[in-house]
CSV table of C-alpha atoms and ligand atoms in Angstrom, one decimal:
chain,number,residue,atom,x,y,z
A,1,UNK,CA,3.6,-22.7,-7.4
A,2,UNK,CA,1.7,-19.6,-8.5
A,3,UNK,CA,-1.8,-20.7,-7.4
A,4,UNK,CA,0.0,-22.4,-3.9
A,5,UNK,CA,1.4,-19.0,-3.0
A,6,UNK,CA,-1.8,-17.1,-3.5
A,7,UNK,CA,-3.6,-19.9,-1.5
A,8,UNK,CA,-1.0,-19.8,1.6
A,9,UNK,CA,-1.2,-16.0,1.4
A,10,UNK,CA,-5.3,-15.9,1.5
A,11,UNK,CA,-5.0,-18.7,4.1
A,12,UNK,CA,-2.5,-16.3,6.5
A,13,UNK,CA,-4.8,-13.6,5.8
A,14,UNK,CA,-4.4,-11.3,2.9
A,15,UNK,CA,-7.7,-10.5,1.1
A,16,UNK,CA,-5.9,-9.6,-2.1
A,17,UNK,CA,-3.3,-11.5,-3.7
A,18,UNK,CA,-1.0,-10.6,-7.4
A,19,UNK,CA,1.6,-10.8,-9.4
A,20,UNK,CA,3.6,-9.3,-11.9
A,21,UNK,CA,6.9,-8.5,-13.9
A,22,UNK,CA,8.8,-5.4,-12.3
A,23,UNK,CA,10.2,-3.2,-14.9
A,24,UNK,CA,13.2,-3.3,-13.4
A,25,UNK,CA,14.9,-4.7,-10.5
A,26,UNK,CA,14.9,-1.8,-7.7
A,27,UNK,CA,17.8,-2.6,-5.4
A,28,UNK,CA,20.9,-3.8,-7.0
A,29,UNK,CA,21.4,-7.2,-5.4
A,30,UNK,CA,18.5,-8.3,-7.3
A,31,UNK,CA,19.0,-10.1,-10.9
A,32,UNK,CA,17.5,-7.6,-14.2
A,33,UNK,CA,14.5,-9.9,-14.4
A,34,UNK,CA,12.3,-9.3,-11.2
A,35,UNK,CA,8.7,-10.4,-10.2
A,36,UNK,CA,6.7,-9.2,-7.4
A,37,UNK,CA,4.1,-10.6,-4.7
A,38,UNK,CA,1.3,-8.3,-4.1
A,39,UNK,CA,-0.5,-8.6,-1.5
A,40,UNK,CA,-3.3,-6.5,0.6
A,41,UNK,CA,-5.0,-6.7,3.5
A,42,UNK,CA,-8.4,-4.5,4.3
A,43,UNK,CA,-8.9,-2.7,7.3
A,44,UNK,CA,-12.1,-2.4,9.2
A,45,UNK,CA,-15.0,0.0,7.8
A,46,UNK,CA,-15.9,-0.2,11.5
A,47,UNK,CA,-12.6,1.6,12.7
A,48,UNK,CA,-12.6,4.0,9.6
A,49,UNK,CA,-15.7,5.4,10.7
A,50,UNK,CA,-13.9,6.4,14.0
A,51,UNK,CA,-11.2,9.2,11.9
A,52,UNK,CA,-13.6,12.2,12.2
A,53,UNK,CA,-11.8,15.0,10.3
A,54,UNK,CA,-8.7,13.4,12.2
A,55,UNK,CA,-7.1,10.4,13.2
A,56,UNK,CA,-8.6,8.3,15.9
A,57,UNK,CA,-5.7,6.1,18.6
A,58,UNK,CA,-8.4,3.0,17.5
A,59,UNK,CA,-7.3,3.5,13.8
A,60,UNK,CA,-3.3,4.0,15.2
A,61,UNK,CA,-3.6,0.5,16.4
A,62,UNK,CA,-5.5,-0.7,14.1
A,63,UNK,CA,-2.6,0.3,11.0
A,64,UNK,CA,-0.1,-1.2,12.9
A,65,UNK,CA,-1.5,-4.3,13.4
A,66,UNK,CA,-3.1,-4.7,9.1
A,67,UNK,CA,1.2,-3.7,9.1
A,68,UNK,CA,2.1,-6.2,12.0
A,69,UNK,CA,0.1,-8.9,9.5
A,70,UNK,CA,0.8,-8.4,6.6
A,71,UNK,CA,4.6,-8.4,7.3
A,72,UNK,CA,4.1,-11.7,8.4
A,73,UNK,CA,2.3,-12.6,5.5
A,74,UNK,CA,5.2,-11.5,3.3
A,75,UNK,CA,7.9,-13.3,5.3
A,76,UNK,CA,6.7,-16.3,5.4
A,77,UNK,CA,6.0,-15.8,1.2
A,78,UNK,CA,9.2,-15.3,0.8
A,79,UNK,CA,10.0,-18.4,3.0
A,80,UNK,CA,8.2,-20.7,1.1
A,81,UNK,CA,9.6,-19.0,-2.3
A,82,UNK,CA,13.3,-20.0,-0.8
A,83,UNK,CA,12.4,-23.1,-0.4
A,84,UNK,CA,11.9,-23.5,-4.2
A,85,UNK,CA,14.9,-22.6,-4.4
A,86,UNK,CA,14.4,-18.8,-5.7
A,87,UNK,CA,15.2,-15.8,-4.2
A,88,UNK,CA,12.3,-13.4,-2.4
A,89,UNK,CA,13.1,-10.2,-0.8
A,90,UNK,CA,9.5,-9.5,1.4
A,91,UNK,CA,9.3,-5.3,1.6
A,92,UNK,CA,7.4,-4.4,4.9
A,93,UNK,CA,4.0,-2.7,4.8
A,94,UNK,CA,5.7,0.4,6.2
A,95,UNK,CA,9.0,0.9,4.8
A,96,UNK,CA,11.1,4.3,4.8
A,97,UNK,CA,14.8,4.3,3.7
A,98,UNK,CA,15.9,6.6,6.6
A,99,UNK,CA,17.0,9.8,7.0
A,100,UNK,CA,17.5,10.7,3.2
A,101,UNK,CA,14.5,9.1,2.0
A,102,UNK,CA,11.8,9.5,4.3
A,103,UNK,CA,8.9,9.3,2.0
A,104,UNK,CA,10.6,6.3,0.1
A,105,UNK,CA,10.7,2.6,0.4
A,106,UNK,CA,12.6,0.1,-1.8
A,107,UNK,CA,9.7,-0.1,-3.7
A,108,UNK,CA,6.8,1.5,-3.9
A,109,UNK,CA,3.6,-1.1,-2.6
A,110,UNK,CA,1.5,0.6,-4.8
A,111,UNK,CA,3.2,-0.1,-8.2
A,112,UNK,CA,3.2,-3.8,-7.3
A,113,UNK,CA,-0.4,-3.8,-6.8
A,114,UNK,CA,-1.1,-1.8,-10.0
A,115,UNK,CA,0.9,-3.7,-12.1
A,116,UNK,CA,-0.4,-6.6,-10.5
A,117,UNK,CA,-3.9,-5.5,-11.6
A,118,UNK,CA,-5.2,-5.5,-8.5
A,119,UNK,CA,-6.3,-1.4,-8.7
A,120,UNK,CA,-5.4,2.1,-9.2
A,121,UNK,CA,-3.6,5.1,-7.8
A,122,UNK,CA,-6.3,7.6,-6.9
A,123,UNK,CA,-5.7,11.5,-6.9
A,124,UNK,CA,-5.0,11.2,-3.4
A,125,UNK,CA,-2.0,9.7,-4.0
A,126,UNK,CA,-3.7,6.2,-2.4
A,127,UNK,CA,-3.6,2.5,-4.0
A,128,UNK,CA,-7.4,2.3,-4.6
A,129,UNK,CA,-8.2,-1.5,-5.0
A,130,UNK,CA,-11.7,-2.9,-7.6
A,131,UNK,CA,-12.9,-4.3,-4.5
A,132,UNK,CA,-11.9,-2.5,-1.3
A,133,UNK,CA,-11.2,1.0,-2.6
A,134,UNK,CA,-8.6,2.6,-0.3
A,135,UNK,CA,-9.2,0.8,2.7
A,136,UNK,CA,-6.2,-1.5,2.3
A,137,UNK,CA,-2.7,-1.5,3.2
A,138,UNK,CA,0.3,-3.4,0.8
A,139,UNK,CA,3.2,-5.5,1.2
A,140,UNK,CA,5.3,-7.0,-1.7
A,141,UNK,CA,7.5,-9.8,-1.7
A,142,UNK,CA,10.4,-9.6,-4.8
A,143,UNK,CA,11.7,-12.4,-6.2
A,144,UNK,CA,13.3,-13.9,-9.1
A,145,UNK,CA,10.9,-16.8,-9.5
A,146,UNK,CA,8.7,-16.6,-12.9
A,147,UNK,CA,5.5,-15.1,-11.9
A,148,UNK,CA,2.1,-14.0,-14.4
A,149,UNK,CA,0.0,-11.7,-14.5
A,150,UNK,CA,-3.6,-12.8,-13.8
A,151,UNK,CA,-5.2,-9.2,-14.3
A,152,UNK,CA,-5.3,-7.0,-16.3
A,153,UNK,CA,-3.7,-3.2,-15.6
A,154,UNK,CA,-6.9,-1.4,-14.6
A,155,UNK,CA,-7.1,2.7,-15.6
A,156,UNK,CA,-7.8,5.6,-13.1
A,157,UNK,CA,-11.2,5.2,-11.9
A,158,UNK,CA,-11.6,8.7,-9.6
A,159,UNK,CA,-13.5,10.5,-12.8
A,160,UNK,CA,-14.2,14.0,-11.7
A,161,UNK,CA,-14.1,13.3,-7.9
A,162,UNK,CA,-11.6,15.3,-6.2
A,163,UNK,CA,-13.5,14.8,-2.3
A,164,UNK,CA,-10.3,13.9,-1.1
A,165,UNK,CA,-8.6,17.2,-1.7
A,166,UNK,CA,-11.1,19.0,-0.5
A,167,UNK,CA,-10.9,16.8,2.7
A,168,UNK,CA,-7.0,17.1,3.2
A,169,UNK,CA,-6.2,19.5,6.2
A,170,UNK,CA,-3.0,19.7,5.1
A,171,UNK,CA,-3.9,20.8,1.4
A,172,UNK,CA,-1.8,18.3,0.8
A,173,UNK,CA,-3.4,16.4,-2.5
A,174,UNK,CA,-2.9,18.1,-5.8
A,175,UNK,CA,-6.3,16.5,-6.9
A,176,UNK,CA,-4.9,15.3,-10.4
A,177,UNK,CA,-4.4,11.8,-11.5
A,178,UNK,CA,-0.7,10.0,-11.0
A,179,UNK,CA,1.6,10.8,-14.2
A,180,UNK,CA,3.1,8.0,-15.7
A,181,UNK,CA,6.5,9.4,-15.7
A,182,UNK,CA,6.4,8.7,-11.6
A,183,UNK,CA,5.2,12.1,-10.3
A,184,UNK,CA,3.5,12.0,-7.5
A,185,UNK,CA,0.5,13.4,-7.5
A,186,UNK,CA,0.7,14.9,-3.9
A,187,UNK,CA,2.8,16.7,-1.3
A,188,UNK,CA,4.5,13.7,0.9
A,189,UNK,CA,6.5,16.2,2.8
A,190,UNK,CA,3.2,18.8,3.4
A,191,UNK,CA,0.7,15.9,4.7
A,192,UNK,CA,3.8,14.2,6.8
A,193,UNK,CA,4.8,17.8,8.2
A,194,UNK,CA,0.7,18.5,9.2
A,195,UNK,CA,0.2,15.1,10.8
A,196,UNK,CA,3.0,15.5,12.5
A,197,UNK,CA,2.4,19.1,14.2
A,198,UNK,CA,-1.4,18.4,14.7
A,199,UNK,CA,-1.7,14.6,15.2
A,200,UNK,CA,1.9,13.8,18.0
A,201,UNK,CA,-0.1,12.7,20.5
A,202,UNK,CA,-1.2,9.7,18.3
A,203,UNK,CA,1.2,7.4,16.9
A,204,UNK,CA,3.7,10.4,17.1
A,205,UNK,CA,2.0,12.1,14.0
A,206,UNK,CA,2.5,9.2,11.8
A,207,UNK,CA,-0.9,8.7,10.6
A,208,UNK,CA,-3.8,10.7,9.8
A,209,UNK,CA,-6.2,8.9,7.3
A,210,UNK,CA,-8.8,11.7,6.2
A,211,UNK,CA,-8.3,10.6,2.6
A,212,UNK,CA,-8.8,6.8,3.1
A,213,UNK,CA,-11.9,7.9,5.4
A,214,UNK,CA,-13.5,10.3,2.4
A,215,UNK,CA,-13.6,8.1,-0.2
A,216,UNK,CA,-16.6,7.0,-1.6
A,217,UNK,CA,-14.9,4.2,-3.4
A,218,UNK,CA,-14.1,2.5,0.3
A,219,UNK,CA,-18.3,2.1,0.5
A,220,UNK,CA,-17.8,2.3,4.0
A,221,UNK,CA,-20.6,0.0,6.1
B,1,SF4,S1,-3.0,11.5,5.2
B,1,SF4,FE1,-4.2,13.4,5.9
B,1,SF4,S2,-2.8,15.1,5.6
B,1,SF4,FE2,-2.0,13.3,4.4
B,1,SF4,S3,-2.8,13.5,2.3
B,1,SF4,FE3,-4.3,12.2,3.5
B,1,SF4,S4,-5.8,13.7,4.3
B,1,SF4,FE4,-4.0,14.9,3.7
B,2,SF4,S1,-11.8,10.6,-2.9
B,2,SF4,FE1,-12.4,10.7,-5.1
B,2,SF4,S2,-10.7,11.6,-6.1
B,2,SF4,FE2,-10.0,11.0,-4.1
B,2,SF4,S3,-9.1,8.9,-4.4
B,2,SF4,FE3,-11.2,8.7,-3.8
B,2,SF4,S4,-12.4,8.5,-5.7
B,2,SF4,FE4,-10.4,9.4,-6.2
């Protein structure tokens, strides 16, 4: 069922697909042992190349729709997961949990994906994948049905770079690798508060992607 999932989700579009054990279940309505869906899908070097220092309306669109896919990728996961008769839970690409928890989804894309082996968490705070570098963007589907790992947990690869803090208007990345205790490594509330006094009149200050753009893991083309 493993290797059918991975090929439905690669057929619908994702150009990264894992799994993994979650160390525990993160909403309550879940049973204790949990497994996670990873999945990624990379955005266009092409649009990148159009954030300049700040975000471009192209790349506005362009996050909404790797979002828009990747949603549907994870619905229709879980979908075929039910119909095996497990349980999935698919956690949307861009997932706050309101008012009290702005910065927060259910659970966080990015420790899917690392546990999942399929990359890091850079010093800008970023999921940095072996094979796209930043330029991705993460759903996860949760479910109860038995799932391995078929990677390895990979280290932090940024070595001394620290381009992305020096990039960040908002001086908003500590430039320090992610703690394993779960502190993050940059200011959610500083980079959300610049982007959203500088950058309103795209995407209502939403996005800004200076970090992703930097990177010289992303090998942009
Ligand atoms: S999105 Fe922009 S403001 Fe936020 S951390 Fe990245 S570079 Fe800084
Ligand atoms: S810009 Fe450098 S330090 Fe920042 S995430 Fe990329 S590799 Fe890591």
């Amino acid at each position: 069922m493993q290797a059918k999932l991975k090929q439905l989700a690669t057929e619908w579009g994702a150009d990264l697909v894992g799994f993994c054990k979650l160390t525990a279940p993160p909403v309550k309505e879940l049973p204790d042992n949990v497994y996670a869906v990873s999945i990624a899908v990379k955005l266009s070097d092409a649009v990148l190349k159009t954030i300049d220092g700040a975000p471009s309306f192209v790349y506005f669109q362009h996050y909404r729709t790797a979002n828009a896919l990747l949603d549907q990728i994870a619905f229709r996961l879980a979908r075929e997961i039910e119909k095996s008769g497990f349980s999935a839970l698919p956690v949307a690409a861009s997932q706050s949990l309101g008012k009290n928890n702005p910065y927060i989804g259910m659970l966080p894309h990015k420790t899917a994906a690392v546990l999942s082996g399929l990359g890091f968490v850079g010093k800008s705070g970023l999921f940095l994948s072996e094979k796209y570098g930043s330029k991705v963007r993460l759903a996860t589907v949760i479910t109860d049905m038995p799932l391995t790992n078929e990677l390895p947990v990979i280290e932090n690869g940024c070595g001394d770079c620290r381009i992305c803090q020096t990039a960040c208007p908002a001086g908003a990345i500590y430039g320090t690798p992610p703690t394993t205790d779960g502190e993050r490594n940059f200011d959610p509330e500083k980079c959300s508060r610049y982007m959203k006094e500088h950058f309103q009149d795209i995407g209502r200050g939403s996005v800004c992607g200076v970090c992703i753009k930097v990177c010289p893991k992303n090998k942009l083309r």
